[in-house]
Amino acid sequence: MRTAPTILHLDMDAFYASAEQAAKPSLRGKAVVVGGLGPRGVVATASYEARRFGVHSAMPMGQARRLAPNAAYLVPRFRLYREISEQVMALLRELSPLVEPLSLDEAFVDLEAGERAWDARSAEAVGLQLRRDIRRVTGLSGSVGIAVSKMLAKIASEEAKPDGLLLIPPGTEREMLGPKSVRILPGVGPATGDHLRRAGIHTVEEIAEAGEDELVRMLGKAHGTHLYAMALARDERPVVAERDSKSVSVEDTYDVDIHDRVRVRVEVQRLADRCVERLRAAGRSGRTVVLKVRRYDFSTLTRSETLRGPTDDPGVVREAAARLLEGVDTTGGVRLLGVGVTGLADFTQEDLFAQAAAAVAASASASEGAVAAGAGEEAAVAEVTGGDVSEEPAVRRWMAGLDVRHAEFGAGWVQGSGVGRVTVRFETPYSVEPGRVRTFSVDDPLLEAADPLPLVEVPVVR
């Protein structure tokens, strides 16, 4: 393990919710909850104002509404979040060739590999400048942890939240970790935490005092040995620039169980197409197609089919998913569907027969594909939050939080909709004060969906 604190961990603060507050002046300083808005939706991110009411990520949305009934509840806007993430990751890659993204809003950076830091003083200077650059480019805040290892850097960034920086000086790791709860260590979830508590172990120092042999006896060799090493602040894992994906998949959870077999088939085809889009975006192909079906009684069935070779052909994936569906009983109703591809490769096994069949299928279903494409942001919401997909995918839904533009009043966002009406607040990230609110018919021809605006206004070069 290195002796200088040159591993940096960045974690954007309440990322989705902070982005929404920055984009919507009327929500700044207020409780904001982002996630699936349907009865089966879950919280993706809650602002710090909402967390004071006990709302947190992965909580059922219904429970969040009971805890914070006056909060603003919005669907995620993944296009905006990805754009911000790309800006942040570009700043990190300026610091080092070794950047290990963990998600859209979190990453490790090896400052030593980028020759940007060699001791505590230089590492802290880099961290402070990084936070300033993130604020300048995105308008958002991020918390930074710096230490001699990945585990400690991540713990430090969590301790620094919100909007802070914490560097753990070499030699002080055991002292810092000792009095902390065992839950601070990665891999110690509720089950392991309860197991340790029943043995009278509550802090990291008590894990170290228990000894490796006792931990192995309690938790098994692999987990016990690993936990003991973490309690001693030992972590030799390097920062890895490329994390190889083992699979690509998409899934939707439906507010109302689907009973119509034809609708189920259409949904599976749509999911297959989205899966291939993601596969191609990653520059990969796959050999095994996987179908996931969660039925009305919460039983989950998984079926797979291995092809003759890797493919990124949508027709091939659609046909394989359809064959897998034929072997699944959906008569009682379906609450979740998913399509995935595993066995990834960097090349494609050409299949001329499949391509020809796909071309015919594409021609026959062109109109259907045009309608499905309109699902856009709604499909992305359901994919990540397990939340909202319209009972009729072809019908536009004005979902709270999405961007709109009115021919007369300009850019704004949906505050809510229902009973044939949609309420819009007209403001942008650059508005000085909260914007005005107006209500329209859901089919108002002057109102249309719009792309997100950047959070930081780009100056016009003349």
PDB file of C-alpha atoms in Angstrom, residues 63 114 167 187-188 266 268 343 357 395:
ATOM      1  CA  GLN A  63     -43.184   5.988   2.008  1.00  0.00           C
ATOM      2  CA  GLY A 114      -1.015  11.554 -13.407  1.00  0.00           C
ATOM      3  CA  LEU A 167      -7.639  14.180   3.473  1.00  0.00           C
ATOM      4  CA  GLY A 187     -19.268  -4.872   2.421  1.00  0.00           C
ATOM      5  CA  VAL A 188     -20.751  -4.584   5.910  1.00  0.00           C
ATOM      6  CA  VAL A 266     -44.683  -5.819 -27.754  1.00  0.00           C
ATOM      7  CA  VAL A 268     -40.381  -7.519 -24.844  1.00  0.00           C
ATOM      8  CA  GLY A 343     -21.179 -13.105 -22.965  1.00  0.00           C
ATOM      9  CA  ALA A 357     -35.141 -11.466 -41.387  1.00  0.00           C
ATOM     10  CA  VAL A 395     -49.777   8.125 -25.159  1.00  0.00           C
TER      11      VAL A 395
END
